[in-house]
């Protein structure tokens, strides 16, 4: 395939994915806005108003970056895992497999779809946040880089989950038992400085902590972790998951007999 | 001119130890209409799956228009359009979008893809249903949708894995007409089917696979000439109680006005009619008991080889 043909094929998958989640926006975009809105009302407004500032910011302002990133993480992952598994389940992934698209293009197409949904929902949740908090931008470039890289990372995670999944139960196990706990323990609602020694050390093993702190730096200018280190870790994870995904595609695991 | 498809010594053993192919050899010339037959589980779909990269081969060599699938998979896949045995499209997507997106996967710009989708959906009488969700189509329409989807990138080799399974005879015949036209325009077609009448009507060459091995690959005509004995069913004008003994012919009374007769290739059917007439038996009509290819197919599969 020429470069232009590859671009056409890539954009075909991304547009198809975009149309898919927009067609069912009540199931894909709206729930995140409502759930995150409830976080703002309950944690930010009702409970947060009783708490003292963290790193000089009111509790509501402090949790906004993490909540936006949580929406991006969940939706990037959910889009790819559900779309890819459903295409495996209904076997229409074969439409792509019989075409001359190279493996990396199929992967990038799915990831592009996850990225698109992650960013659309991220913007939607940011708009909801604007009703509750005084949104701040300390470094726009960091915000955009963290949002895009984190979205790509979890889209890749969703793809790997879908490749190994054999039933619909398998696509909910990772989000329920891994993703949600790691996200909640990733410092959305607190600073790791507030944790006792052992738990603080343990938190540093959680990759989501680095993403949330990098996002918080981009919006508020404060972080528990050096932003350069955080970005480096996100990029490293993206490279590892991308390489592993390509390996799985090349081997045909889960999709080729 | 390289063959449209060349398969040499193709083997496939699945991870569970099931041996699906143990040395399939095939050669399909450009422009051919080729039948690939075999009983259920013979290895037809596995062979097709390997050619289209849906199944990984254990060993062997496959070339599509001279492109080796091990080294030039993309080029090989660009030449192929696949109509699989089972529905494999998104049931919740509109008909036209399925065809247009497939073109996109081959790098065809949307503007051209829309034109092509219209062309093939019209030819396959699905244009009026283009906005419907695929799940709303009937079984025959779904089969035709998969043909339109397989043709949208205008492949040089069209592979149809039981395209008319479960389709009524009227639609089947219209699909045959369409496939003949596509073949006449230069597209090489490989067809697997359980309707042997279909293979006999459409195909110029034929290969039979059994137990993962090619047991026959030849011209349709030359295969049928190997059929030494044909069985005919004769409907009689009058009822008869007993049959005369006629030398060289095996006659059997099915009911009082129907006879079944096996005639070897060397014997004349006219001579049989004369003999029957001499005994006062008039034949009203005659038909083959089974399709000729069916008889040959059963014989070959039962024997394992000629």
GROMACS .gro file of C-alpha atoms in nm, chain B residues 4-306:
model
  303
  261UNK     CA    1  -0.403  -1.685  -1.037
  262UNK     CA    2  -0.344  -1.926  -0.750
  263UNK     CA    3  -0.075  -2.182  -0.702
  264UNK     CA    4  -0.066  -2.402  -0.392
  265UNK     CA    5   0.205  -2.659  -0.333
  266UNK     CA    6   0.218  -2.921  -0.061
  267UNK     CA    7   0.010  -2.718   0.185
  268UNK     CA    8  -0.005  -2.855   0.539
  269UNK     CA    9  -0.198  -2.734   0.840
  270UNK     CA   10  -0.203  -2.885   1.186
  271UNK     CA   11  -0.406  -2.698   1.447
  272UNK     CA   12  -0.268  -2.644   1.799
  273UNK     CA   13  -0.505  -2.913   1.930
  274UNK     CA   14  -0.330  -3.165   1.704
  275UNK     CA   15  -0.609  -3.180   1.447
  276UNK     CA   16  -0.452  -3.229   1.104
  277UNK     CA   17  -0.660  -3.030   0.855
  278UNK     CA   18  -0.435  -3.033   0.550
  279UNK     CA   19  -0.173  -3.289   0.464
  280UNK     CA   20  -0.047  -3.189   0.122
  281UNK     CA   21  -0.294  -2.984  -0.081
  282UNK     CA   22  -0.181  -2.897  -0.435
  283UNK     CA   23  -0.381  -2.666  -0.660
  284UNK     CA   24  -0.322  -2.456  -0.965
  285UNK     CA   25  -0.588  -2.215  -1.087
  286UNK     CA   26  -0.522  -2.035  -1.414
  287UNK     CA   27  -0.608  -1.671  -1.470
  288UNK     CA   28  -0.965  -1.623  -1.594
  289UNK     CA   29  -1.074  -1.968  -1.480
  290UNK     CA   30  -1.399  -2.051  -1.303
  291UNK     CA   31  -1.275  -2.315  -1.065
  292UNK     CA   32  -1.469  -2.548  -0.837
  293UNK     CA   33  -1.312  -2.662  -0.513
  294UNK     CA   34  -1.515  -2.950  -0.378
  295UNK     CA   35  -1.493  -3.187  -0.089
  296UNK     CA   36  -1.706  -3.328   0.190
  297UNK     CA   37  -1.754  -3.136   0.516
  298UNK     CA   38  -1.426  -3.110   0.705
  299UNK     CA   39  -1.220  -3.196   0.396
  300UNK     CA   40  -1.006  -2.882   0.433
  301UNK     CA   41  -1.160  -2.646   0.176
  302UNK     CA   42  -1.224  -2.357   0.414
  303UNK     CA   43  -0.887  -2.405   0.584
  304UNK     CA   44  -0.717  -2.383   0.244
  305UNK     CA   45  -0.910  -2.066   0.160
  306UNK     CA   46  -0.836  -1.925   0.506
  307UNK     CA   47  -0.462  -1.973   0.448
  308UNK     CA   48  -0.476  -1.808   0.106
  309UNK     CA   49  -0.653  -1.506   0.260
  310UNK     CA   50  -0.426  -1.496   0.570
  311UNK     CA   51  -0.703  -1.578   0.817
  312UNK     CA   52  -0.537  -1.909   0.897
  313UNK     CA   53  -0.163  -1.960   0.946
  314UNK     CA   54  -0.021  -2.250   0.748
  315UNK     CA   55   0.209  -2.511   0.901
  316UNK     CA   56   0.410  -2.553   0.580
  317UNK     CA   57   0.380  -2.533   0.204
  318UNK     CA   58   0.386  -2.267  -0.060
  319UNK     CA   59   0.105  -2.036  -0.174
  320UNK     CA   60   0.132  -1.783  -0.456
  321UNK     CA   61  -0.138  -1.544  -0.575
  322UNK     CA   62  -0.068  -1.406  -0.923
  323UNK     CA   63   0.298  -1.482  -0.856
  324UNK     CA   64   0.303  -1.308  -0.515
  325UNK     CA   65   0.425  -1.542  -0.245
  326UNK     CA   66   0.210  -1.498   0.066
  327UNK     CA   67   0.515  -1.544   0.291
  328UNK     CA   68   0.709  -1.258   0.139
  329UNK     CA   69   0.452  -1.040  -0.043
  330UNK     CA   70   0.137  -1.084   0.159
  331UNK     CA   71   0.008  -0.730   0.097
  332UNK     CA   72   0.039  -0.763  -0.281
  333UNK     CA   73  -0.126  -1.106  -0.270
  334UNK     CA   74  -0.414  -0.981  -0.055
  335UNK     CA   75  -0.474  -0.684  -0.288
  336UNK     CA   76  -0.561  -0.934  -0.562
  337UNK     CA   77  -0.818  -1.131  -0.360
  338UNK     CA   78  -1.184  -1.075  -0.279
  339UNK     CA   79  -1.328  -1.320  -0.027
  340UNK     CA   80  -1.689  -1.423   0.028
  341UNK     CA   81  -1.669  -1.640   0.339
  342UNK     CA   82  -1.899  -1.920   0.437
  343UNK     CA   83  -2.038  -1.746   0.746
  344UNK     CA   84  -2.167  -1.392   0.778
  345UNK     CA   85  -1.879  -1.178   0.897
  346UNK     CA   86  -1.999  -0.820   0.876
  347UNK     CA   87  -2.114  -0.583   1.147
  348UNK     CA   88  -2.485  -0.659   1.183
  349UNK     CA   89  -2.540  -0.312   1.330
  350UNK     CA   90  -2.392  -0.117   1.041
  351UNK     CA   91  -2.582   0.015   0.738
  352UNK     CA   92  -2.543  -0.195   0.422
  353UNK     CA   93  -2.374   0.076   0.213
  354UNK     CA   94  -2.128   0.164   0.493
  355UNK     CA   95  -2.010  -0.198   0.511
  356UNK     CA   96  -1.920  -0.194   0.143
  357UNK     CA   97  -1.770   0.158   0.147
  358UNK     CA   98  -1.557   0.087   0.456
  359UNK     CA   99  -1.424  -0.231   0.296
  360UNK     CA  100  -1.305  -0.023   0.001
  361UNK     CA  101  -1.139   0.213   0.249
  362UNK     CA  102  -0.940  -0.076   0.399
  363UNK     CA  103  -0.791  -0.127   0.054
  364UNK     CA  104  -0.692   0.240   0.037
  365UNK     CA  105  -0.970   0.343  -0.203
  366UNK     CA  106  -1.079   0.706  -0.158
  367UNK     CA  107  -1.430   0.750  -0.024
  368UNK     CA  108  -1.558   0.925  -0.338
  369UNK     CA  109  -1.463   0.630  -0.558
  370UNK     CA  110  -1.570   0.382  -0.289
  371UNK     CA  111  -1.921   0.534  -0.286
  372UNK     CA  112  -1.945   0.499  -0.666
  373UNK     CA  113  -1.826   0.139  -0.658
  374UNK     CA  114  -2.059   0.053  -0.370
  375UNK     CA  115  -2.352   0.189  -0.571
  376UNK     CA  116  -2.245  -0.008  -0.879
  377UNK     CA  117  -2.223  -0.343  -0.701
  378UNK     CA  118  -2.520  -0.291  -0.471
  379UNK     CA  119  -2.733  -0.212  -0.777
  380UNK     CA  120  -2.601  -0.514  -0.966
  381UNK     CA  121  -2.678  -0.736  -0.672
  382UNK     CA  122  -3.020  -0.578  -0.619
  383UNK     CA  123  -2.942  -0.433  -0.277
  384UNK     CA  124  -2.939  -0.065  -0.361
  385UNK     CA  125  -3.288  -0.010  -0.218
  386UNK     CA  126  -3.171  -0.158   0.112
  387UNK     CA  127  -2.847   0.044   0.133
  388UNK     CA  128  -2.954   0.244   0.439
  389UNK     CA  129  -3.088  -0.055   0.631
  390UNK     CA  130  -2.891  -0.219   0.907
  391UNK     CA  131  -2.731  -0.541   0.782
  392UNK     CA  132  -2.917  -0.748   1.042
  393UNK     CA  133  -3.247  -0.650   0.876
  394UNK     CA  134  -3.157  -0.828   0.549
  395UNK     CA  135  -3.277  -1.175   0.456
  396UNK     CA  136  -3.030  -1.465   0.429
  397UNK     CA  137  -3.001  -1.434   0.051
  398UNK     CA  138  -2.948  -1.059   0.075
  399UNK     CA  139  -2.673  -1.106   0.332
  400UNK     CA  140  -2.494  -1.343   0.095
  401UNK     CA  141  -2.523  -1.087  -0.184
  402UNK     CA  142  -2.397  -0.814   0.049
  403UNK     CA  143  -2.083  -1.020   0.109
  404UNK     CA  144  -2.035  -1.055  -0.267
  405UNK     CA  145  -2.069  -0.678  -0.316
  406UNK     CA  146  -1.823  -0.620  -0.032
  407UNK     CA  147  -1.573  -0.866  -0.183
  408UNK     CA  148  -1.594  -0.697  -0.523
  409UNK     CA  149  -1.569  -0.334  -0.417
  410UNK     CA  150  -1.190  -0.324  -0.459
  411UNK     CA  151  -1.230  -0.504  -0.794
  412UNK     CA  152  -1.012  -0.807  -0.716
  413UNK     CA  153  -0.853  -1.021  -0.986
  414UNK     CA  154  -0.938  -1.335  -0.789
  415UNK     CA  155  -1.277  -1.383  -0.626
  416UNK     CA  156  -1.304  -1.668  -0.377
  417UNK     CA  157  -1.656  -1.777  -0.282
  418UNK     CA  158  -1.692  -2.023   0.003
  419UNK     CA  159  -2.040  -2.172  -0.034
  420UNK     CA  160  -2.198  -1.846  -0.151
  421UNK     CA  161  -2.539  -1.994  -0.225
  422UNK     CA  162  -2.584  -2.200   0.092
  423UNK     CA  163  -2.942  -2.162   0.214
  424UNK     CA  164  -3.040  -1.940  -0.078
  425UNK     CA  165  -3.359  -2.014  -0.275
  426UNK     CA  166  -3.326  -2.136  -0.633
  427UNK     CA  167  -3.440  -1.811  -0.795
  428UNK     CA  168  -3.179  -1.602  -0.616
  429UNK     CA  169  -2.921  -1.877  -0.668
  430UNK     CA  170  -2.976  -1.864  -1.043
  431UNK     CA  171  -2.951  -1.484  -1.049
  432UNK     CA  172  -2.626  -1.512  -0.853
  433UNK     CA  173  -2.495  -1.765  -1.109
  434UNK     CA  174  -2.575  -1.522  -1.389
  435UNK     CA  175  -2.395  -1.243  -1.206
  436UNK     CA  176  -2.088  -1.459  -1.136
  437UNK     CA  177  -2.072  -1.572  -1.501
  438UNK     CA  178  -2.069  -1.205  -1.607
  439UNK     CA  179  -1.793  -1.119  -1.358
  440UNK     CA  180  -1.591  -1.417  -1.483
  441UNK     CA  181  -1.648  -1.318  -1.846
  442UNK     CA  182  -1.505  -0.975  -1.762
  443UNK     CA  183  -1.179  -1.141  -1.657
  444UNK     CA  184  -1.212  -1.210  -1.285
  445UNK     CA  185  -1.083  -1.551  -1.185
  446UNK     CA  186  -1.334  -1.726  -0.961
  447UNK     CA  187  -1.285  -2.008  -0.715
  448UNK     CA  188  -1.605  -2.158  -0.581
  449UNK     CA  189  -1.670  -2.408  -0.308
  450UNK     CA  190  -2.019  -2.544  -0.294
  451UNK     CA  191  -2.224  -2.841  -0.183
  452UNK     CA  192  -2.461  -2.791  -0.478
  453UNK     CA  193  -2.279  -2.999  -0.736
  454UNK     CA  194  -2.521  -2.889  -1.004
  455UNK     CA  195  -2.387  -2.539  -0.938
  456UNK     CA  196  -2.026  -2.648  -0.986
  457UNK     CA  197  -2.112  -2.842  -1.303
  458UNK     CA  198  -2.302  -2.547  -1.450
  459UNK     CA  199  -2.050  -2.277  -1.370
  460UNK     CA  200  -1.701  -2.418  -1.350
  461UNK     CA  201  -1.446  -2.507  -1.616
  462UNK     CA  202  -1.201  -2.679  -1.384
  463UNK     CA  203  -1.247  -2.871  -1.066
  464UNK     CA  204  -1.043  -2.996  -0.772
  465UNK     CA  205  -1.164  -3.236  -0.507
  466UNK     CA  206  -1.012  -3.235  -0.161
  467UNK     CA  207  -1.068  -3.513   0.089
  468UNK     CA  208  -0.903  -3.561   0.428
  469UNK     CA  209  -0.675  -3.265   0.362
  470UNK     CA  210  -0.537  -3.400   0.034
  471UNK     CA  211  -0.613  -3.312  -0.328
  472UNK     CA  212  -0.755  -3.628  -0.478
  473UNK     CA  213  -0.843  -3.484  -0.818
  474UNK     CA  214  -0.771  -3.166  -1.010
  475UNK     CA  215  -0.875  -3.155  -1.373
  476UNK     CA  216  -1.110  -3.009  -1.634
  477UNK     CA  217  -1.477  -3.050  -1.555
  478UNK     CA  218  -1.545  -3.215  -1.892
  479UNK     CA  219  -1.264  -3.467  -1.860
  480UNK     CA  220  -1.374  -3.556  -1.507
  481UNK     CA  221  -1.729  -3.625  -1.621
  482UNK     CA  222  -1.608  -3.849  -1.903
  483UNK     CA  223  -1.454  -4.070  -1.634
  484UNK     CA  224  -1.805  -4.153  -1.521
  485UNK     CA  225  -1.850  -4.507  -1.660
  486UNK     CA  226  -2.205  -4.574  -1.550
  487UNK     CA  227  -2.501  -4.338  -1.534
  488UNK     CA  228  -2.833  -4.411  -1.372
  489UNK     CA  229  -3.153  -4.289  -1.536
  490UNK     CA  230  -3.511  -4.279  -1.416
  491UNK     CA  231  -3.769  -4.359  -1.688
  492UNK     CA  232  -4.136  -4.266  -1.653
  493UNK     CA  233  -4.361  -4.505  -1.846
  494UNK     CA  234  -4.682  -4.435  -2.036
  495UNK     CA  235  -4.854  -4.749  -1.905
  496UNK     CA  236  -4.828  -4.942  -1.581
  497UNK     CA  237  -4.622  -5.262  -1.587
  498UNK     CA  238  -4.618  -5.552  -1.343
  499UNK     CA  239  -4.285  -5.706  -1.440
  500UNK     CA  240  -3.979  -5.603  -1.635
  501UNK     CA  241  -3.837  -5.786  -1.933
  502UNK     CA  242  -3.476  -5.904  -1.912
  503UNK     CA  243  -3.270  -5.695  -2.154
  504UNK     CA  244  -2.911  -5.799  -2.195
  505UNK     CA  245  -2.652  -5.541  -2.099
  506UNK     CA  246  -2.890  -5.321  -1.899
  507UNK     CA  247  -2.975  -5.339  -1.529
  508UNK     CA  248  -3.343  -5.259  -1.496
  509UNK     CA  249  -3.523  -5.207  -1.169
  510UNK     CA  250  -3.892  -5.138  -1.111
  511UNK     CA  251  -3.936  -4.844  -0.873
  512UNK     CA  252  -4.317  -4.845  -0.896
  513UNK     CA  253  -4.563  -4.970  -1.155
  514UNK     CA  254  -4.485  -4.681  -1.396
  515UNK     CA  255  -4.122  -4.595  -1.310
  516UNK     CA  256  -3.803  -4.780  -1.401
  517UNK     CA  257  -3.449  -4.716  -1.287
  518UNK     CA  258  -3.175  -4.824  -1.526
  519UNK     CA  259  -2.795  -4.817  -1.502
  520UNK     CA  260  -2.628  -4.775  -1.838
  521UNK     CA  261  -2.256  -4.810  -1.897
  522UNK     CA  262  -2.079  -4.563  -2.125
  523UNK     CA  263  -2.040  -4.821  -2.403
  524UNK     CA  264  -2.413  -4.894  -2.425
  525UNK     CA  265  -2.659  -4.695  -2.637
  526UNK     CA  266  -2.968  -4.551  -2.478
  527UNK     CA  267  -3.148  -4.572  -2.814
  528UNK     CA  268  -3.098  -4.949  -2.812
  529UNK     CA  269  -3.262  -4.964  -2.471
  530UNK     CA  270  -3.563  -4.765  -2.592
  531UNK     CA  271  -3.600  -4.999  -2.893
  532UNK     CA  272  -3.587  -5.304  -2.669
  533UNK     CA  273  -3.845  -5.159  -2.430
  534UNK     CA  274  -4.069  -5.064  -2.722
  535UNK     CA  275  -4.040  -5.420  -2.859
  536UNK     CA  276  -4.178  -5.539  -2.523
  537UNK     CA  277  -4.465  -5.291  -2.550
  538UNK     CA  278  -4.324  -5.043  -2.298
  539UNK     CA  279  -4.336  -4.678  -2.401
  540UNK     CA  280  -4.114  -4.426  -2.223
  541UNK     CA  281  -4.286  -4.096  -2.151
  542UNK     CA  282  -3.990  -3.904  -2.004
  543UNK     CA  283  -3.640  -3.959  -1.869
  544UNK     CA  284  -3.405  -3.789  -1.621
  545UNK     CA  285  -3.071  -3.856  -1.453
  546UNK     CA  286  -3.120  -4.014  -1.112
  547UNK     CA  287  -2.850  -3.787  -0.967
  548UNK     CA  288  -2.642  -3.508  -1.104
  549UNK     CA  289  -2.349  -3.654  -1.302
  550UNK     CA  290  -2.092  -3.465  -1.101
  551UNK     CA  291  -2.257  -3.583  -0.783
  552UNK     CA  292  -2.215  -3.945  -0.890
  553UNK     CA  293  -1.851  -3.883  -0.975
  554UNK     CA  294  -1.792  -3.691  -0.653
  555UNK     CA  295  -1.937  -3.964  -0.435
  556UNK     CA  296  -1.736  -4.228  -0.616
  557UNK     CA  297  -1.408  -4.034  -0.583
  558UNK     CA  298  -1.459  -3.952  -0.217
  559UNK     CA  299  -1.555  -4.311  -0.136
  560UNK     CA  300  -1.259  -4.454  -0.320
  561UNK     CA  301  -1.023  -4.192  -0.179
  562UNK     CA  302  -0.860  -4.163  -0.522
  563UNK     CA  303  -0.913  -4.269  -0.880
   0.00000   0.00000   0.00000
